Each structure stands twice: as C-alpha cells, then as structure tokens.
Amino acid sequence: MRKALFAVVALLSLTLSAQEPAPDAAGRGQDPFSAATFSAMRLRAVGPALMSGRVSAIAVHPGDKQTWYVGVASGGVWKTVNAGITWTPVFQNEGAYSVGAVVIDQKNPATIWVGSGEANNQRSVGYGDGIYRSDDGGRTWRNLGLKTSEHIGRIVVDPRDSNVVFAAAYGPLWTAGGDRGLYKTIDGGKSWTKVLEISEHTGISDVAMDPHDPEVLLAVAHQRRRHAWTLIHGGPESGLHKSTDGGKTWRRVREGIPGGDLGRIVLSFSPAKQGLVYAKVEPATGSVAIFASLDSGDSWERRGNVQAQPMYYKNIHADPKTPERLYVPSVQTQVSDDGGRTFRNLGERSKHVDNHFVWIDPDNTDHLLEGCDGGLYETWDRGRLWRHFTNLSVTQFYNVDVDNASPIYNIFGGTQDNSTLGGPSRSRGPQGPTNNDWFIVTGGDGFVARVDPTDTNIVYAESQYGGIVRLDRRTSERVNIKPVEGKGEPPLRFNWESPFIMSPHNPSRLYFGANRLFRSDDRGNTWRAISPDLTRQTDRNLLPVMGKVWPPEAIAQHQSTATWGNISALAESRKRDGLLYVGTDDGLIQFSYDAGATWRKSENPPGLPDYKTHGVYVQRIFASKNDESVVYAVYENSKNGDFKPYVYKSANKGATWTSIAGDLPASGPALSFAEDHVNPNLLFVGTEFGLFFTTDGGQKWIRLRNNLPTIAVRDLAIQERENDLVLGTFGRGFYVLDDYSPLRQVNTAVFQRDAHIFATKPAMLAVPETGRARGSQGEQLWMGENLPDGAVFTYWVRDAPRTARQRRQDAARAAEAKKETPPYPSQAELTAEVDEEAPQTFLTVADASGKVVRRLTVPGTRGIHRYVWNLRGVPTTAGGGFGGGGAGGGGGGGDDDDSDPPVVPGGTGGGAFVAPGTYKATLSRRVGGALTTLGAEQAFTVVADPAAAIPPAARTTAIDYQDRVAKLQRSFTGALEQGNNLRTRTTAIRRALVDSPADLKMLDEAARFDQRVLAVLRKLRGDETLRGLESGSPSAIQQRVNSAVAGARGLTGVPTGTQQLNYSIAVDELAAEITKLRALEAELKKFEQQMEAAGVAYTPGRWPGQ
C-alpha cells in the first residue's frame, strides 16, 4: 500500500492525466464534465491503522506460510507475502467492498475465491455482489455471478477437482428473494446450479465438506431478517441438511438437533478424526450450545453451553491435530479441550475482543491468526501473548469532523467498536501521519465527534446509544454529559448513533437527539427537552416481518437493534439562529422555526417509498450554509432492501421537497452529504460505494474514484479554511481531498479555453523535517499519505500538443476517411519529424516584479492536472540537484531510500526558498521550437509559516545571503567539475604517453602536472588520506560551502554566524583555487600541443591537429 509522500522530495507532480477514448487524437470533442477530466483531484489516505477494523476471513497459502489473504468485513481483501510486515490491498476496486469468505484452492494456490458480502447479521453489515475468482494470486478478479446473493456464508472447493465449488448463498438480509441457497459449479464458476433451496426467506449460511470423504456435505439453512426496527434470527425453516452424493440429493438432519424454531447453526469438521463434526446451535429457548456428531452429521449429541451470539459470530474451528480441541470465536474466543463439554477463554490480554475467525497452523497448532473487530492478531503460544498488526488501515468510521487548528488541522471520528479517534490531517515530516500521531477521545463504538471552534482542546465524543462525553485534551478529563429523562417521565430512546451538534451561533449551546430533542446552553452540564416525542411512536412488535407478526419468543428478536422510534439526524441553520431540523429512524422530518417552541412535520417526499407504518430511515439532514431557506435530506432505505439513493432538497425550509439524486447510480444508497460554503451548486454525496460531486445542484453527478477504493463513505466534513473535503469511510479509514476549490470554479466557459489555471490557495513557506521516512523502525511502520509542501497548482488543458508526425498522421486519417489518398511525406519532412523536439508544457512562476523565479516542465495532455511547486527558486546546478557539488553531502544512515513511492512521479529540487509575497503563474507550450502562452496568468501568495517568527528585516537579510550563496555554489560546482575534468585528462595523458614513442620526460612532466591538479582538488574537497587516518584535517572548501548553503537552502531566516563565517572563508579560498585551475588549464593546452607534435595517441579533451 502506498501510505506516505516523501516530504523531502521537493517537487511532486500530482497529475493523473485525463486520457480516455476521444473523438479525435487531441481529445477535442469529449465531454469535459466526466470522471476522467477530474482524475487529478486525488484523494489521500490518512488512516489511521492503530485500531484497524473487523476481519471476517483468513486464508494462508498451503505451501508458503508467509503468504496470507485477509478478508475484511468492509475493506476488501489484503495480501501479505512476508507474514504481515507489509500488506497490499488486492481486492479494492471491484463492485463490492464487503467480504464474507476467502478461500485458497489447495491444489492451485494461485486461485483465490472471494465471497462478497459479510455473513454476519449485525446492523452495520455490508453487502456484496456475488462470487469473485482470481487465478493470479489476487492481481486480477472476475465476478462469477450470484450477484443478488448479497451475503456469502462459505465457499468450499473440492480437494479432488478445483472446478467443483460449493457456495453458501445466504441471501439478502433486509428483504426476501435474491440468489439464496446452496450453489454448485463444476466448471470453475462459469455456471452455477442451485442444489439446495429452502424459500425466499431462508438461505444457506454455512456449508462444510467432510475432509475424509468429499462426497459428504452438511449445509445450514437459516431463516432471518433485519429491519431498522427489529431482527428475527431464526424460524421454522432453519435447520441442518446432509448430502452423501456430492450435493445431488439432500435430507434434513433432525436426530439430536433441538426441535421447533432454530436460529443459526455453525459447522466445523475435525480434520483429526474421521466422522467427528462440531456444530454451534442457536435454539429457540435456552443457551447457545455446542453439539457433536461422530457419524459425519447423521446424529448429534449436545455437549455444553457456549457464550456466543450467532447473529454476529459465524465461525467455529476444530483443531487440525487434536480432535477434542475446539475454538469458538465470540466476544472472548473460547476453547474446549474436551470436545465441547467445557470451555475456557483463550486469552485476550492486550488484545481486542469480538472475534470472528481463527486460522490454526496445521503444522504447529500453537500458532494462530485471529481476526476480530480490532483487526488481525497472531500468537505462537495459543493465546497467551499476542502480536497486533497495526499496519492494516481498515478502520470503520461512522462519522467525521475537523477542527480549525493551524497550520495543520485535526480529524476526528467515531468507529465501529474501536473508539472515537483524533489525529492530524498531515505531518511536517518526511513521512505522513503515523499511528503514534493519533489518540483516543473516548471508548466503545464511536460515533459523532465535535470540536469546540473557540477551543480546540474541548472535544465532544459519543459512543453507542447516546453515551456522550466532553473531553479536555489538556487534562484528559472526560465528563459524561448524556441527557436523561426527568422523574416520572418515560425512558428515552436513543439511536445506535444518536445525532449531536453544536450550534453554529454559540458553541456552548448543544443539541442532542433521543426520541425528543434536548438543548444545553452550558456545554452539556445541564439539558432541557425542547420538543415532544418527534417519532411516529409505532409499536414495532406489531409490524410484520417475513409476512407475519412474530411472538415475543422469536429468536434474538430486536437483538442489536436500537429501541425504535428515535431521532437519527439533526441540523441547525447557520443562517438563522433557532431554525432546527430533525430526522427520525421511522421516516419523519420535523422542523422548528422558533428554537423548538413549535414543530411541523414532513414525510414521504415525491419518489420515496411509502410504507405507511414505518417510513424510510432519515440518514442525514443538512441545513444550507448559503441560503436560510434551503435544507437537504438523505434517506437510507437499504434496511427495507432498497438500495437506491434518495437525496432531496427543500427551498422553503422543509415545507416541500424535490429529488436531486439526478443520475446517481441506481444501486448504492446515499449515506452522507456536504454543501460547499461558497458555491451552493457544488454538492458532495457519499454512497455505499464511493464519492460523487455535482456542480449544477444535483442534475449531473460525477464520481471521484481517484485513489479512493470501492468503499462506503459514511460521512463528509469540509475544512473551510483549507477547502479540504474529509471522508469518513466504513472500512478504509479517513481520506482527504485537498483543496477542492477548483471544483467550484469549473464551468463550460473554463473548458472552452485552451488552458486555465484555477485560483491557487496561499502556500505556506514551511521547512520540512529531515530524515528518512521510516527511520530505523522497519518496513512494518504504517504511514498515512502526506500532503506535499508548496503551492499546488490545478490547471486545465483543452488540447494535447501535436508533433509534426502526429499532425501528418491526423491528416492522413482524415483523408482516408474521405476515401482520398494522403500525400507521401518527403525525405526532408521525415528527417524533420525525427529531429523535432518533443512538445513541452511549462508552468512559469514570476514574482511581483515579473522576475522569473522558477520554470517547471509540467504535463500538458488534455484534462485537469495538479502540480506541486515546493517554493524553491532556480536550482544552482543543472538537473535541479542540491549539494556542495560533486562528492559529499549530508543525509545517510542507510543505502536505500525507505520512503513509500510518492503519490505520483516527482520533479526536481531547486534552490533556496523564495520569500513570502505575491507571485504569478502562467502556462506556455513549446512545439516545433515555437513558444505559445496558454490561458491567462494566475496570481497567488506565498505566506510565512506562522510558527516561524521572522521579522521583515531578517527576511531581507536572508534573501540577500541566499543570492550570494547561490553564486558561491555555482562557482564551487564549476570549479570542482573543471578540476575533475583536468584530472581525467591528465590520467588519460599519462596512459597514452606510456604507449607512445615520445620522450619519457614528458611522462614525468605529466605526473608533476597531475599532482598539482590533485592538490587543488584536495583543497576543494578535502584530503581523503588525512580523513582516513582520523588524525584531523583542515576544513575543505566543500565543507564550508555546504555549511553556507545549509544556511541558505535549509532555512527561511538569517543564517548563523558560523555559516556566514564559512561563507566568507569559502569565497576567498575558492577564488584562489579557481585562479590556479585557470592557469593549469592554459598549461595543459600547451602540453597537449607538444603531445600532438610528438604523435601521441588521441586523449580526451584534445583537438586533433593542434
């Protein structure tokens, strides 16, 4: 995974050129309002990885135990080839992000099967689009069908024939139908046959193949349904089925299995004992228990109770060597050493709970890998001590917020079972933010986090069901401020992620939603209700599920479901104090124009399904930042099995609504929303599968995929000072779209121009921290992607440049299209084509006086590009490198660059920093030797680092010093190059003289000359012999130049006295050595004339015939 930008790289191109099939070769004629045009607007992953996220499946290569595939519940599949030191996301751009099963073909380990859609039945479950297969170890994937299964419980590959595969299609959780049942393929997934079907409500949650007889299979049928208001986790159709003929025929197994309704059954055959199979059974009454069969599932006996919640934990694992040992992942993983009769906790010290999958090393059963809500763990002593992999950035964020800390703002968000976290949006170092930069605000399942805009040390953070605290980061003091009902009042009903906001008019005023809306005017110390119950107040127990009303004894009824009828969304207008909007989980929008004194109700806007009794879940309410009358609403209907996006706008404060879903994909619920604070027509929507934006208020939506994998975008926040869009994803951490402001500037007029530089935000003059990216901490150190330092230019180019050859080929194609014969080029024309310079596009930066301070070669293909200038001036040496010149220089500590690859290819370093002030940028193009200006110039500012308190007079002194040092560096580099050149020539002369008939006295003279050159070089760069003796040696001119240059290039302020002293000495000493070199050069030319006269063989640098 590319995790960091190497900040020492001075100039980075952020260009991902928009190159897609076009009506003509230059790109003219294609619609500029397309995803390809905006591909340079790249999102950056900032993590974190310290808490990781829910792991649902683990597969280890049978012949290489360093190679693992880890399936993440909502974060794709990750591969390591070095036992977890580094990871690569190999399943991240497919049609689904949620993973229920990962299986390696044991006969052909390069073949990997993935079942998309995790197979737990929690409220935060992701869904998939069928079965995937890779035949190259995860590099490429094919979707092989069962697209409406939504959840795959298990995949089993026949060990005798890799083309024979069984897939347990669990089927949709939120509705009936879909690909539901046990499916079999005999052609490697090209086609599937349903070999076991129960009903439209009941799918196959598990399938197990007898390792001793692959013709024997057990399959689990499970009847279940979840909605916003309830869960039913079993029924009469649940049960166990067996086949003894490879799935051709099936019979239901009843002997020893509890009668009546059943919940979920989970299976595991023992590889260590033929006929032994274990089952975790969820009965209608009583405890979840382990059952065992000694006849491959024909009959069963109850062994012992186990602490488990089958709704959330779907696996058990028989030890491959010890028949009586069984692992049962749950809140605490439980292990039995007596065949399931008794259990003890495996051991969770220094480890996250809520376990989902255990891989047991078949060669060393003390070695385990375990996936849980906190990510991936490894133990070599069966659970006594654990290693946590803190380099898997798969955190599931429900919400995101930002503060206004300067110059680097912080990001906050609540996670699924991994606390509420906060950390920096970038870093000053060569690496991006690391896990050590993040901190925990509060524990539990984290949700809304809000930061006081007047005091960024005050953070409000929420956990499940309304548990809210106020944190003072200065003291780490957390105060519980959850509102409660008054004496004699009915209990409050809180959402799993209860909405909470700070008033934009007074940060001490808080609003918090239960089933009533609460207000605090003292930062949560006291609360008062300002509304009645704002929900429908429907009795959820009377709502039909799967065609009937279920009794109180229904299996796991309402488990892990909030007490229904609560506030799910909340907003206050920043344009009008007291204009409040509330959305509920049962489909109502309530609004108050008078700070809660009175309320009005809105429900079922046009196009939204009308369920009468329960409505559609209100996911988000957003009061416009630009217009008091405008409010937006996002409805999320996946909990009724409907995956369409529902996004609405009201222009009259909620009285009436209009859909603005436009051309958003029909499959992928809208989950989050943001409105630009400058342009009211620039809107963002996060969906189940990605990020979209519109520049026309919602008619046309454009997807931004750029470095963002297929993932649910649960929340959006805008950092208005920086114009950054921050994404909270559910399974891949936080992402940042840096400075999206060009999106508010795009329009048809801009795209009609030959080129356009968008307004560039002020660039801060920051000196990056030095050092290697990972230092000496090893490759396992996780780093987020960093924002490059400097000015980020975003520019549009309408047409790609065309060379003479391309223009000739264009004309030939046009002639052929008209059935004409194109003229054949002349020899002179063909030669001219070969000799033509490649077209170049330049971005030129000039100061306020018009003086050019930097000219950069930038991409010039059609599309929007981004390019970063690191605020350094013209380099003092060719190629843009930096150093005293020649050998030497700083840095080191290792031979290899340990930084991750930059986000995109970089550029050159440049000289010293420019001064704060106003600058102008222009685009130009050189084609065929002719330079043409493109578009208009764009002014921008360079501002000082607020942490660097440098007075103006000091900056003037520093700039003067930088100019003088630049001249010194150029002179030194040239002198050293000339000295090396003279040494090269004298070395060649001495070799040539040995093989020539010339007088050997000439050889003596050449040797003396060589020693004189060497003496100058030693003065320039130091005496290597003395350095080797470590007995002390005089400071070389190069050392003094390097010191002087460090004071100019590495600082923005006045250099030290020592640096200035070194500068003065270097100037004087260098002048003397340059005089010597010039004299030596003149002497050498005369000597070479003598060599020519003596007939000595040619040597480099000598003109023949001298």
PDB file of C-alpha atoms in Angstrom, residues 182-294:
ATOM      1  CA  LEU A 182     -26.593 -23.677  -1.857  1.00  0.00           C
ATOM      2  CA  TYR A 183     -24.991 -23.384  -5.277  1.00  0.00           C
ATOM      3  CA  LYS A 184     -22.570 -25.721  -7.021  1.00  0.00           C
ATOM      4  CA  THR A 185     -20.317 -25.218 -10.037  1.00  0.00           C
ATOM      5  CA  ILE A 186     -18.481 -27.974 -11.909  1.00  0.00           C
ATOM      6  CA  ASP A 187     -16.753 -25.619 -14.350  1.00  0.00           C
ATOM      7  CA  GLY A 188     -14.855 -23.319 -12.049  1.00  0.00           C
ATOM      8  CA  GLY A 189     -17.641 -20.777 -11.695  1.00  0.00           C
ATOM      9  CA  LYS A 190     -18.690 -20.316 -15.319  1.00  0.00           C
ATOM     10  CA  SER A 191     -22.130 -21.593 -14.366  1.00  0.00           C
ATOM     11  CA  TRP A 192     -23.926 -22.403 -11.125  1.00  0.00           C
ATOM     12  CA  THR A 193     -26.639 -24.835 -10.171  1.00  0.00           C
ATOM     13  CA  LYS A 194     -28.787 -24.384  -7.088  1.00  0.00           C
ATOM     14  CA  VAL A 195     -28.563 -27.769  -5.379  1.00  0.00           C
ATOM     15  CA  LEU A 196     -30.399 -26.841  -2.170  1.00  0.00           C
ATOM     16  CA  GLU A 197     -33.231 -24.330  -1.907  1.00  0.00           C
ATOM     17  CA  ILE A 198     -35.468 -23.628   1.066  1.00  0.00           C
ATOM     18  CA  SER A 199     -37.546 -20.469   0.495  1.00  0.00           C
ATOM     19  CA  GLU A 200     -37.418 -16.782  -0.361  1.00  0.00           C
ATOM     20  CA  HIS A 201     -36.736 -16.033   3.306  1.00  0.00           C
ATOM     21  CA  THR A 202     -34.193 -18.738   4.082  1.00  0.00           C
ATOM     22  CA  GLY A 203     -30.707 -19.023   2.660  1.00  0.00           C
ATOM     23  CA  ILE A 204     -27.726 -21.260   3.277  1.00  0.00           C
ATOM     24  CA  SER A 205     -25.466 -19.699   5.871  1.00  0.00           C
ATOM     25  CA  ASP A 206     -22.847 -22.443   6.046  1.00  0.00           C
ATOM     26  CA  VAL A 207     -21.616 -25.466   4.119  1.00  0.00           C
ATOM     27  CA  ALA A 208     -18.979 -27.945   5.248  1.00  0.00           C
ATOM     28  CA  MET A 209     -17.292 -30.767   3.332  1.00  0.00           C
ATOM     29  CA  ASP A 210     -16.073 -33.848   5.129  1.00  0.00           C
ATOM     30  CA  PRO A 211     -12.257 -33.744   4.805  1.00  0.00           C
ATOM     31  CA  HIS A 212     -12.203 -37.556   4.821  1.00  0.00           C
ATOM     32  CA  ASP A 213     -14.952 -38.019   2.222  1.00  0.00           C
ATOM     33  CA  PRO A 214     -15.657 -35.051  -0.079  1.00  0.00           C
ATOM     34  CA  GLU A 215     -18.925 -36.620  -1.195  1.00  0.00           C
ATOM     35  CA  VAL A 216     -20.329 -35.868   2.253  1.00  0.00           C
ATOM     36  CA  LEU A 217     -21.562 -32.315   2.794  1.00  0.00           C
ATOM     37  CA  LEU A 218     -23.501 -30.579   5.529  1.00  0.00           C
ATOM     38  CA  ALA A 219     -25.412 -27.378   4.826  1.00  0.00           C
ATOM     39  CA  VAL A 220     -27.119 -24.996   7.222  1.00  0.00           C
ATOM     40  CA  ALA A 221     -30.400 -23.337   6.297  1.00  0.00           C
ATOM     41  CA  HIS A 222     -31.051 -20.131   8.220  1.00  0.00           C
ATOM     42  CA  GLN A 223     -34.208 -18.057   8.230  1.00  0.00           C
ATOM     43  CA  ARG A 224     -33.541 -14.463   9.257  1.00  0.00           C
ATOM     44  CA  ARG A 225     -34.498 -10.876   8.568  1.00  0.00           C
ATOM     45  CA  ARG A 226     -33.373  -7.499   9.841  1.00  0.00           C
ATOM     46  CA  HIS A 227     -35.007  -4.086   9.528  1.00  0.00           C
ATOM     47  CA  ALA A 228     -34.354  -0.747  11.167  1.00  0.00           C
ATOM     48  CA  TRP A 229     -36.718  -1.674  13.963  1.00  0.00           C
ATOM     49  CA  THR A 230     -36.018  -5.357  14.533  1.00  0.00           C
ATOM     50  CA  LEU A 231     -34.102  -8.559  13.994  1.00  0.00           C
ATOM     51  CA  ILE A 232     -35.641 -12.017  13.656  1.00  0.00           C
ATOM     52  CA  HIS A 233     -32.788 -14.502  13.757  1.00  0.00           C
ATOM     53  CA  GLY A 234     -34.485 -17.826  13.240  1.00  0.00           C
ATOM     54  CA  GLY A 235     -37.617 -19.673  12.333  1.00  0.00           C
ATOM     55  CA  PRO A 236     -39.131 -23.000  11.382  1.00  0.00           C
ATOM     56  CA  GLU A 237     -37.235 -23.161   8.099  1.00  0.00           C
ATOM     57  CA  SER A 238     -33.828 -23.116   9.771  1.00  0.00           C
ATOM     58  CA  GLY A 239     -32.112 -26.461  10.015  1.00  0.00           C
ATOM     59  CA  LEU A 240     -29.302 -28.822   9.080  1.00  0.00           C
ATOM     60  CA  HIS A 241     -29.163 -30.751   5.799  1.00  0.00           C
ATOM     61  CA  LYS A 242     -26.868 -33.540   4.628  1.00  0.00           C
ATOM     62  CA  SER A 243     -25.773 -34.937   1.272  1.00  0.00           C
ATOM     63  CA  THR A 244     -23.738 -38.090   0.710  1.00  0.00           C
ATOM     64  CA  ASP A 245     -23.520 -37.815  -3.078  1.00  0.00           C
ATOM     65  CA  GLY A 246     -21.673 -34.575  -3.638  1.00  0.00           C
ATOM     66  CA  GLY A 247     -24.742 -32.384  -3.360  1.00  0.00           C
ATOM     67  CA  LYS A 248     -27.051 -34.213  -5.763  1.00  0.00           C
ATOM     68  CA  THR A 249     -29.580 -35.113  -3.072  1.00  0.00           C
ATOM     69  CA  TRP A 250     -30.252 -33.808   0.412  1.00  0.00           C
ATOM     70  CA  ARG A 251     -32.112 -34.753   3.539  1.00  0.00           C
ATOM     71  CA  ARG A 252     -32.806 -32.760   6.675  1.00  0.00           C
ATOM     72  CA  VAL A 253     -30.988 -33.972   9.781  1.00  0.00           C
ATOM     73  CA  ARG A 254     -33.100 -33.965  12.940  1.00  0.00           C
ATOM     74  CA  GLU A 255     -31.657 -36.632  15.246  1.00  0.00           C
ATOM     75  CA  GLY A 256     -30.190 -34.883  18.283  1.00  0.00           C
ATOM     76  CA  ILE A 257     -30.879 -31.382  16.931  1.00  0.00           C
ATOM     77  CA  PRO A 258     -33.300 -29.284  19.044  1.00  0.00           C
ATOM     78  CA  GLY A 259     -36.862 -29.194  17.732  1.00  0.00           C
ATOM     79  CA  GLY A 260     -39.004 -26.172  16.975  1.00  0.00           C
ATOM     80  CA  ASP A 261     -37.688 -22.939  15.541  1.00  0.00           C
ATOM     81  CA  LEU A 262     -33.920 -22.727  15.148  1.00  0.00           C
ATOM     82  CA  GLY A 263     -31.539 -19.884  14.791  1.00  0.00           C
ATOM     83  CA  ARG A 264     -28.134 -20.084  13.198  1.00  0.00           C
ATOM     84  CA  ILE A 265     -26.038 -23.252  13.129  1.00  0.00           C
ATOM     85  CA  VAL A 266     -22.296 -23.127  12.523  1.00  0.00           C
ATOM     86  CA  LEU A 267     -20.242 -26.176  11.454  1.00  0.00           C
ATOM     87  CA  SER A 268     -16.689 -27.486  11.641  1.00  0.00           C
ATOM     88  CA  PHE A 269     -15.474 -30.963  10.640  1.00  0.00           C
ATOM     89  CA  SER A 270     -12.481 -32.293  12.566  1.00  0.00           C
ATOM     90  CA  PRO A 271      -9.538 -32.990  10.250  1.00  0.00           C
ATOM     91  CA  ALA A 272      -8.031 -35.081  13.065  1.00  0.00           C
ATOM     92  CA  LYS A 273     -10.780 -37.667  13.432  1.00  0.00           C
ATOM     93  CA  GLN A 274     -12.960 -39.173  10.745  1.00  0.00           C
ATOM     94  CA  GLY A 275     -16.678 -38.702  11.302  1.00  0.00           C
ATOM     95  CA  LEU A 276     -16.293 -36.038  14.003  1.00  0.00           C
ATOM     96  CA  VAL A 277     -18.056 -32.761  13.297  1.00  0.00           C
ATOM     97  CA  TYR A 278     -18.981 -29.934  15.640  1.00  0.00           C
ATOM     98  CA  ALA A 279     -21.919 -27.544  15.465  1.00  0.00           C
ATOM     99  CA  LYS A 280     -22.812 -24.381  17.339  1.00  0.00           C
ATOM    100  CA  VAL A 281     -26.600 -24.316  17.566  1.00  0.00           C
ATOM    101  CA  GLU A 282     -28.851 -21.380  18.404  1.00  0.00           C
ATOM    102  CA  PRO A 283     -32.103 -22.878  19.806  1.00  0.00           C
ATOM    103  CA  ALA A 284     -35.467 -21.213  20.254  1.00  0.00           C
ATOM    104  CA  THR A 285     -35.068 -21.358  24.027  1.00  0.00           C
ATOM    105  CA  GLY A 286     -32.118 -21.847  26.296  1.00  0.00           C
ATOM    106  CA  SER A 287     -28.458 -21.239  25.740  1.00  0.00           C
ATOM    107  CA  VAL A 288     -26.444 -21.486  22.580  1.00  0.00           C
ATOM    108  CA  ALA A 289     -24.696 -24.839  22.755  1.00  0.00           C
ATOM    109  CA  ILE A 290     -22.079 -26.980  21.086  1.00  0.00           C
ATOM    110  CA  PHE A 291     -23.261 -30.237  19.546  1.00  0.00           C
ATOM    111  CA  ALA A 292     -21.066 -33.047  18.249  1.00  0.00           C
ATOM    112  CA  SER A 293     -21.575 -35.838  15.768  1.00  0.00           C
ATOM    113  CA  LEU A 294     -19.421 -38.938  15.415  1.00  0.00           C
TER     114      LEU A 294
END
